[in-house]
XYZ file of C-alpha atoms in Angstrom:
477
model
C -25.710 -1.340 15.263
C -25.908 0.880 18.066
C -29.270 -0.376 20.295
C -31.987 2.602 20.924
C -31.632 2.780 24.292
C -27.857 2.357 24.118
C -25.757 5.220 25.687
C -22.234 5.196 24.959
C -20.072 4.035 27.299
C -17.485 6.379 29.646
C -14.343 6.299 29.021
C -11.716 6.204 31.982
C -8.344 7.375 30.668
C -5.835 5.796 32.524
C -2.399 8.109 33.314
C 0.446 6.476 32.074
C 3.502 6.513 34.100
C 6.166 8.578 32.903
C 8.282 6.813 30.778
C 11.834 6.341 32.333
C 15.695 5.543 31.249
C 17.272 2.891 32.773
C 20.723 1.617 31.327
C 21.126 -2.245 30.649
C 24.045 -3.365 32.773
C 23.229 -7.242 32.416
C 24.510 -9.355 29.398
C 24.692 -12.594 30.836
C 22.743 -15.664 28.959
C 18.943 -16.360 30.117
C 18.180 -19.053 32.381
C 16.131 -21.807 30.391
C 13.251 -21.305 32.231
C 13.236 -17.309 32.248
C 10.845 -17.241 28.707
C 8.623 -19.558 27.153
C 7.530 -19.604 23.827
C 4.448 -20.246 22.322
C 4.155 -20.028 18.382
C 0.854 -19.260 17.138
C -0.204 -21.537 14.133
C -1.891 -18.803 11.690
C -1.262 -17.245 8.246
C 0.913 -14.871 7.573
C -0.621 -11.014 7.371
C 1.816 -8.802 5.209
C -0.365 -6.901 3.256
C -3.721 -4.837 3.376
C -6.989 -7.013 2.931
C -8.094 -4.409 0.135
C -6.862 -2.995 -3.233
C -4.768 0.379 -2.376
C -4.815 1.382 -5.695
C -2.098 1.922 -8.385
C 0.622 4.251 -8.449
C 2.528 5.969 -5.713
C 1.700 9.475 -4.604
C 3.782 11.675 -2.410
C 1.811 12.693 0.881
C -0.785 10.353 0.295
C -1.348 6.997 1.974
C 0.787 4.021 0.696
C 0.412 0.882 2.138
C 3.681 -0.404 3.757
C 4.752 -3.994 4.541
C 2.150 -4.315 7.181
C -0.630 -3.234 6.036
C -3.334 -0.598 6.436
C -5.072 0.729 9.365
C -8.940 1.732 9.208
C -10.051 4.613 10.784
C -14.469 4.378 12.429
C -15.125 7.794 11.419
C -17.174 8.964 13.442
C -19.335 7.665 16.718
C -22.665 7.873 17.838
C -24.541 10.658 18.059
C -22.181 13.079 16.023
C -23.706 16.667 16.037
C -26.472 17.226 14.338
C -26.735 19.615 11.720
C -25.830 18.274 8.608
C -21.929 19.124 9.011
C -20.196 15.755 9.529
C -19.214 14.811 6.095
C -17.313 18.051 5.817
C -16.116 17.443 9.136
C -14.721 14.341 8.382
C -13.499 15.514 4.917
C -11.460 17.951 6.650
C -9.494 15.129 8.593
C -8.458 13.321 5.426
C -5.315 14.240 4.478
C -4.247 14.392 8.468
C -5.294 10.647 8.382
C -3.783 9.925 5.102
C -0.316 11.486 6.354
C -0.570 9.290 9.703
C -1.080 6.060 7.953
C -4.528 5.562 7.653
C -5.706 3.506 4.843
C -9.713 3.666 4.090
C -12.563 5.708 6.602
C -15.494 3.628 7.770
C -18.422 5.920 7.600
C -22.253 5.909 9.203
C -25.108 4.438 7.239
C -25.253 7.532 4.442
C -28.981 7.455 3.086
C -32.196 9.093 4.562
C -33.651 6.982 7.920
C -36.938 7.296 9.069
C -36.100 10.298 11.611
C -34.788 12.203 8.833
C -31.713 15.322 10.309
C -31.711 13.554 13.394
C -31.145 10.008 12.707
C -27.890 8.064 13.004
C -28.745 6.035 9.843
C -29.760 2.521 11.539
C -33.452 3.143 10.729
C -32.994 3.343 6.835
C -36.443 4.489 4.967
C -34.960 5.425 1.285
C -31.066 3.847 0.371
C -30.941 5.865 -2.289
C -31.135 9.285 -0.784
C -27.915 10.306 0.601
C -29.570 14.065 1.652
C -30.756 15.291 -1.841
C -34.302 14.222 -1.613
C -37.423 16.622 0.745
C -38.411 13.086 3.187
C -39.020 12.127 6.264
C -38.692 16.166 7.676
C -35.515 16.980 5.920
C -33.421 16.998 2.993
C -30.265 16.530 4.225
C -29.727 13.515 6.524
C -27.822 14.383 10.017
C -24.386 14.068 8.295
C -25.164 16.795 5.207
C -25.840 16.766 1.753
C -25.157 14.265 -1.163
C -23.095 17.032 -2.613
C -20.863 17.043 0.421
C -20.914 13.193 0.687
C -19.546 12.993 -3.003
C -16.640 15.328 -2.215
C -15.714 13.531 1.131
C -15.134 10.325 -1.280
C -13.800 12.105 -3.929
C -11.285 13.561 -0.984
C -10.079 10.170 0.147
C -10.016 9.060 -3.112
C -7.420 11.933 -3.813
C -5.063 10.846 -0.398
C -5.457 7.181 -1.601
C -7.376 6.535 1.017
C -10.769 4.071 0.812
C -14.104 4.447 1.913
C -16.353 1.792 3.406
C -20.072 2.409 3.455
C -22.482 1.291 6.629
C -24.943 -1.296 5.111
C -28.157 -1.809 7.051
C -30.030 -4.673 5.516
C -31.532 -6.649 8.308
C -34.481 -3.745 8.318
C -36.253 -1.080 7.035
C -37.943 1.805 8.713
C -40.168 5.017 7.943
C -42.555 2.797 5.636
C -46.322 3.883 5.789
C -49.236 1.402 6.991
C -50.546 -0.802 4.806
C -52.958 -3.896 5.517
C -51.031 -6.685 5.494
C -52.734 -10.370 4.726
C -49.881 -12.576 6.382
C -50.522 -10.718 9.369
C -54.197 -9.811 9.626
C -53.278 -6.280 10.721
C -51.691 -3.306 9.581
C -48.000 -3.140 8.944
C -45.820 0.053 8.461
C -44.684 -1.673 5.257
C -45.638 0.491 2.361
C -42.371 1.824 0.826
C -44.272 2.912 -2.667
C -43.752 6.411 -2.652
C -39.769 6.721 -1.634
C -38.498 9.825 -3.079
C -35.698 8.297 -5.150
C -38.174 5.987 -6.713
C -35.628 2.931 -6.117
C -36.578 -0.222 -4.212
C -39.977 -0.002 -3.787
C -41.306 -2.424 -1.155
C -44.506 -3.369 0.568
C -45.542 -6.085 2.609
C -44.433 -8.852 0.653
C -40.801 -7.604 1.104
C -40.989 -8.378 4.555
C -41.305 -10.943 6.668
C -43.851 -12.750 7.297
C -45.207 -13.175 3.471
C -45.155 -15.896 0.977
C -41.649 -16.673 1.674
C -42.047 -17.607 5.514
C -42.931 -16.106 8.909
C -39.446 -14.968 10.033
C -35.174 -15.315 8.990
C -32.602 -15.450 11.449
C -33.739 -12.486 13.254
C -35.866 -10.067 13.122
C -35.000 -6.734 15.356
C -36.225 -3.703 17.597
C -39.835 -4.006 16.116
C -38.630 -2.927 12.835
C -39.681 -4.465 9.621
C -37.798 -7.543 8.914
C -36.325 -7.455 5.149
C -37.032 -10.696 3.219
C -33.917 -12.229 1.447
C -35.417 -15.140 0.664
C -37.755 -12.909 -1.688
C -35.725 -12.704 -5.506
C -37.234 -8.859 -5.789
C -35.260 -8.042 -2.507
C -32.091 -9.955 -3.642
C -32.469 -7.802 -7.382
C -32.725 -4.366 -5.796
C -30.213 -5.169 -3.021
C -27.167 -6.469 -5.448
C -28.359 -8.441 -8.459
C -29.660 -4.949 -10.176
C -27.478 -2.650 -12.732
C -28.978 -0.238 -10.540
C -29.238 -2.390 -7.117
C -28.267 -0.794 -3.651
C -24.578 -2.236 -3.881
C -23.880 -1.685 -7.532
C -25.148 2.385 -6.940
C -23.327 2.280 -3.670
C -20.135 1.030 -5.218
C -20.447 2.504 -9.295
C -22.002 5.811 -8.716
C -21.462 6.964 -5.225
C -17.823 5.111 -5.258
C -17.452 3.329 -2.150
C -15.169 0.889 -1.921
C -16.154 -1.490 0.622
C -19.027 -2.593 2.834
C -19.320 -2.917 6.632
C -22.717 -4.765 7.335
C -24.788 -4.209 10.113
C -26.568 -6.964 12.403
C -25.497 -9.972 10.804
C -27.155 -12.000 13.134
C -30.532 -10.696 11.594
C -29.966 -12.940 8.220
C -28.144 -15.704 6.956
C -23.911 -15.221 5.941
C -24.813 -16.038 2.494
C -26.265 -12.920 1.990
C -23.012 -11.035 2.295
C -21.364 -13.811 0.328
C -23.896 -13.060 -2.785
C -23.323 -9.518 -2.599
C -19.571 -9.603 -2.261
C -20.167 -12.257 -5.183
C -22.090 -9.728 -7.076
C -20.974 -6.188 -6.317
C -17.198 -6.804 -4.835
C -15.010 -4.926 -2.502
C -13.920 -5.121 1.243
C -16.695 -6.008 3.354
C -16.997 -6.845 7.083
C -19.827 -8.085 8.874
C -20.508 -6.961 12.540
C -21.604 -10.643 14.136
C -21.801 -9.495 18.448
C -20.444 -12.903 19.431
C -17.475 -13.574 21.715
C -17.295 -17.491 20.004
C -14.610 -17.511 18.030
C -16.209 -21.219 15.786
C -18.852 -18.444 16.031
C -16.546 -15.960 14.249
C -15.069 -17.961 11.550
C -18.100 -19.935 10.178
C -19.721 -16.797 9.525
C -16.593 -15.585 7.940
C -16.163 -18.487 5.676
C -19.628 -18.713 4.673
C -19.928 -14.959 3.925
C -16.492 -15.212 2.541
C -16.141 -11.368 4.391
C -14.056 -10.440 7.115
C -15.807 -10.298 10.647
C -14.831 -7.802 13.748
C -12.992 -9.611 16.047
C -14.914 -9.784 18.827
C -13.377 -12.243 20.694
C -10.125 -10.360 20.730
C -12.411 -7.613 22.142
C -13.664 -9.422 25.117
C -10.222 -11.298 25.723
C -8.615 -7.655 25.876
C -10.826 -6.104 27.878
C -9.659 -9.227 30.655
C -6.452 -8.389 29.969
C -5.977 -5.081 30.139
C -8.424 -3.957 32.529
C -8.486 -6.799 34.822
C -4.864 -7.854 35.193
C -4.717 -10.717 32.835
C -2.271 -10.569 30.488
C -2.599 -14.246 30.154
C -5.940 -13.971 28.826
C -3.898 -13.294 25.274
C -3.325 -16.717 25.058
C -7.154 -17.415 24.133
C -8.121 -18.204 20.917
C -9.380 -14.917 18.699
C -10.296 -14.713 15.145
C -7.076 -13.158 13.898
C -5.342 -16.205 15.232
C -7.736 -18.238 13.065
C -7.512 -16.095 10.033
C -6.139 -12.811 9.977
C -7.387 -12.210 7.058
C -10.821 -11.747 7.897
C -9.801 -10.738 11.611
C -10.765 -7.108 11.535
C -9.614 -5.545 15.584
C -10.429 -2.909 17.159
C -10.484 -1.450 20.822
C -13.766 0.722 20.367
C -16.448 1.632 18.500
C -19.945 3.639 18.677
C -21.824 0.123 19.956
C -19.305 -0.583 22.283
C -16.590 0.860 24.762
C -15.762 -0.994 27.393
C -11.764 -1.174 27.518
C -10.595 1.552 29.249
C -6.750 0.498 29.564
C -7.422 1.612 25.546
C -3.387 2.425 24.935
C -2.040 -1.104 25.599
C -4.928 -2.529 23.728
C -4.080 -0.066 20.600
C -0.452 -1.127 21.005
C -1.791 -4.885 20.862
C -4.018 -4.363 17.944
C -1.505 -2.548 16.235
C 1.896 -5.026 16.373
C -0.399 -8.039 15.746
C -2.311 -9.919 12.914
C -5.597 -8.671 11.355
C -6.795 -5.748 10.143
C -6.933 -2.875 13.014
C -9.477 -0.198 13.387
C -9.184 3.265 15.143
C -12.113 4.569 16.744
C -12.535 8.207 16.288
C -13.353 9.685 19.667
C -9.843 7.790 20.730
C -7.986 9.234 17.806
C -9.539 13.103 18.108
C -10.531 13.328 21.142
C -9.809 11.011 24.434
C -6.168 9.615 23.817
C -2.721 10.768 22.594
C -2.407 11.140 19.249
C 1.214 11.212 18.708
C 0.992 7.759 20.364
C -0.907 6.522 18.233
C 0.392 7.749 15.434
C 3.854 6.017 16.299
C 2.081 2.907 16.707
C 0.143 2.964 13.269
C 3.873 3.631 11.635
C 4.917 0.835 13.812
C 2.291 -1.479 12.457
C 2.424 0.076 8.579
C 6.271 -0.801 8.929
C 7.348 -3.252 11.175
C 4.147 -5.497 11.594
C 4.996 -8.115 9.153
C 5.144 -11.985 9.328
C 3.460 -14.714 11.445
C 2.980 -14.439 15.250
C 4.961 -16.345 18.193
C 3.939 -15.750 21.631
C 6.945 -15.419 23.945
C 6.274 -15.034 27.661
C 2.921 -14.245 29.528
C 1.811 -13.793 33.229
C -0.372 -11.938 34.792
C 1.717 -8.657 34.341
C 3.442 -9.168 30.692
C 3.004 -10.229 27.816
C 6.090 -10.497 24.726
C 5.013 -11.399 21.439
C 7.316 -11.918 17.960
C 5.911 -10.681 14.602
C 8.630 -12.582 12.425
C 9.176 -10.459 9.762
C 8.440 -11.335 6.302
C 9.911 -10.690 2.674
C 12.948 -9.028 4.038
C 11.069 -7.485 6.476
C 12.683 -7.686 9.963
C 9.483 -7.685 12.018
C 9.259 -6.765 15.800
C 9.020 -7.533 19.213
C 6.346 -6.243 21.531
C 6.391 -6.138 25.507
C 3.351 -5.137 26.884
C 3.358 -4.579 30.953
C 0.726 -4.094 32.879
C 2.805 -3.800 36.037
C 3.341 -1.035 38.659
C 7.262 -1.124 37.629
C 10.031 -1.462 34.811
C 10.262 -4.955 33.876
C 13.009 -6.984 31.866
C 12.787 -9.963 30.128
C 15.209 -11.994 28.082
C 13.631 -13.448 24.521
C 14.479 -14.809 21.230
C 14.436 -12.635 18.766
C 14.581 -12.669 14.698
C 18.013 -11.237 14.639
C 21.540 -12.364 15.518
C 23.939 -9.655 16.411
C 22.408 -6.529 15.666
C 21.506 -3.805 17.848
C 17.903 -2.947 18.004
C 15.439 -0.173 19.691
C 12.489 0.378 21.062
C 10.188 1.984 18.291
C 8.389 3.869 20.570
C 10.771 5.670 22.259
C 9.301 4.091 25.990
C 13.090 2.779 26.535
C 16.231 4.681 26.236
C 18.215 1.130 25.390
C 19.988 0.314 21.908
C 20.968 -3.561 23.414
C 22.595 -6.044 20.432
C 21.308 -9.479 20.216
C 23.451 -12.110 20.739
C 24.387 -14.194 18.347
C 21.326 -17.123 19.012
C 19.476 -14.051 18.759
C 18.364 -13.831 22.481
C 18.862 -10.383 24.323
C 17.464 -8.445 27.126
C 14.640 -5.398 26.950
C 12.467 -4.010 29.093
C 9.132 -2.208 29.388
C 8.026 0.821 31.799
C 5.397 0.668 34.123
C 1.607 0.143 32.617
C 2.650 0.757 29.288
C 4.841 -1.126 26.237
C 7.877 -1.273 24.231
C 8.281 -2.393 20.884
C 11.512 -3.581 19.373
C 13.139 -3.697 15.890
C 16.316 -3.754 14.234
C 17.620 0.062 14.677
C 17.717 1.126 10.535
């Protein structure tokens, strides 16, 4: 959830070098102590976490051997105006065609500051900009009408489409004398336009239930989960929040907001209950941290101590610090990655980190100011076919210093998998490193190196990586 008196973060683009050709003129067997390697113990990742639907459609998204990619669609404080759900609709099959697998989009239903709210102060969940309340009918994205054909849209490029969930709190209630407080309390949710989920005091903490969950936040009215009404309307209903969400408006998944705010058996119910992806934004570098709340929600979780270990390496010459543990090293799984996103931008070596993201484990997200707007997007379109393609198998960690960093995907189901050199470095670098393939020539996928070297027959050979950027290396079919 993006804090009130957040502002979003600069981005500093960083210049790549231009890329250069060098010819390999050294074939000689690598000293024993030139690479060390490091396998990392986790589950193999060779498919997307989600359903991609049946059938096969031409120009439409079809999930390859390694996955699916998510795209954030949008960041915060998109234009007002109510256009941002045709915006975005617009984008779809340009998404679809790059490999993108399912949009993440903002909380959809009317918040308490109406066409100017970002969605994080919900007042009605069943208003998605059809309903005259709180100053407007149409929330700061557009109308229900245009909501409905955005899904319908991605639905069409075989694409999925996650909804925003915030459940923590409520806001745009009226006053209402409350007894477990003594005072007034802008708890009174009685006269919602859409009639759904009425709520007043009791719905809130503190009431019968208790004086607080795991967190209450920003002075807004704390949603009781303890309370069986609020459980009903949120995902036990016919009718409940989820089921409308998922039956009627047709999202397919869930990302939920400020998990810290109430316990992981929440999500666990709803998933339980209502079904689809889901993925619960828990702020916490801990990686324990990261996968008890992922096991006991049975969700996925962002990853955010891959987040905090890339921003060391990447932006403050650490390469190492990719030996740390991270969630997708746990369980990839319910590792969801990402470089960005409208909380939080702090990486600004962001191509490196995309490159990471997208040749490794878990489930990677694009943020959309990178994709539209701040980065190359022919660059990172080759690396999303890189990781739809070539991204397959179990992880080994080759070689890491300050400066570099060489990792093996190991390929999976006839799947050859890859090898990624990442170089943070003010020059070319060459390494020599064990690959998944004896005697066959391979490439550099993203077209950084000029060199088609053949393994040897133990499968070690020589590649390289320009200056401040990567390589990535599969057989060359």
């Amino acid at each position: 959830m993006k804090k009130t008196h957040f502002l979003v973060s600069m981005l500093v683009l960083t210049i790549f070098n231009a890329c250069q050709s060098r010819d390999e003129n050294d074939n000689e067997n690598p000293r024993s102590d030139e690479v060390h390697s490091k396998t990392v113990n986790v589950t193999t990742h060779d498919g997307r976490p989600f359903s991609t639907g049946s059938g096969s459609v031409s120009g439409k998204f079809v999930s390859g051997p390694g996955g699916g990619v998510l795209m954030q669609g949008f960041y915060w404080d998109v234009p007002e105006g109510g256009n941002w759900w045709n915006t975005v609709k617009d984008k779809l099959t340009a998404w679809s065609d790059s490999g993108i697998g399912a949009v993440w989009l903002p909380p959809a239903s009317k918040a308490q500051n109406g066409a100017y709210s970002m969605g994080y102060d919900p007042t009605d969940y069943y208003d998605f900009g059809n309903f005259n309340q709180n100053g407007s009918v149409e929330t700061r994205f557009g109308s229900r009408t245009e909501l409905e054909a955005l899904i319908t849209k991605a639905h069409a490029e075989n694409m999925q489409v996650y909804a925003d969930i915030v459940i923590n709190h409520n806001s745009g209630g009226q006053s209402q004398a409350n007894p477990f407080t003594g005072t007034n309390t802008w708890t009174d949710f009685s006269a919602i336009a859409s009639g759904k989920f009425p709520r007043s005091y009791n719905d809130f903490y503190k009431n019968s239930y208790g004086n607080n969950d795991e967190g209450a936040f920003g002075g807004f009215p704390d949603l009781c989960h303890a309370n069986p009404y609020v459980q009903g309307w949120l995902w036990g209903r016919d009718d409940s929040v989820g089921k409308y969400y998922k039956n009627v408006m047709k999202f397919d998944g869930w990302r939920f907001d400020y998990v810290k705010g109430f316990g992981p058996w929440v999500v666990n119910n709803w998933n339980a209950s209502v079904g689809g992806f889901s993925v619960g934004e828990l702020w916490d570098s801990n990686v324990n941290t990261l996968e008890w709340w992922a096991n006991n929600a049975n969700s996925s979780v962002f990853d955010f101590a891959a987040y905090y270990k890339m921003d060391e390496a990447f932006d403050n010459g650490n390469l190492n610090a990719l030996n740390d543990d991270m969630m997708w090293k746990r369980n990839p799984y319910k590792a969801v990655t990402f470089v960005a996103n409208h909380d939080t931008d702090i990486i600004n070596n962001k191509m490196p980190a995309y490159a990471y993201i997208l040749t490794h484990e878990g489930y990677p997200t694009i943020f959309y100011r990178d994709y539209e707007e701040w980065l190359n997007k022919q660059k990172l379109n080759n690396l999303i076919w890189i990781h739809n393609n070539k991204a397959t198998g179990n992880t080994s960690i080759l070689y890491t210093d300050n400066d570099e960093y060489i990792a093996r995907r190991n390929g999976y189901n006839g799947n050859p998998g890859l090898v990624v050199y990442i170089n943070n470095s003010s020059s070319w670098q060459e390494r020599w490193v064990e690959t998944n393939w004896s005697s066959k020539q391979i490439k550099d996928f993203t077209g950084n190196s000029t060199w088609y070297p053949t393994t040897q027959g133990d499968q070690w050979v020589k590649i390289q990586s320009p200056p401040n950027s990567y390589s990535i290396w599969s057989l060359n079919q």
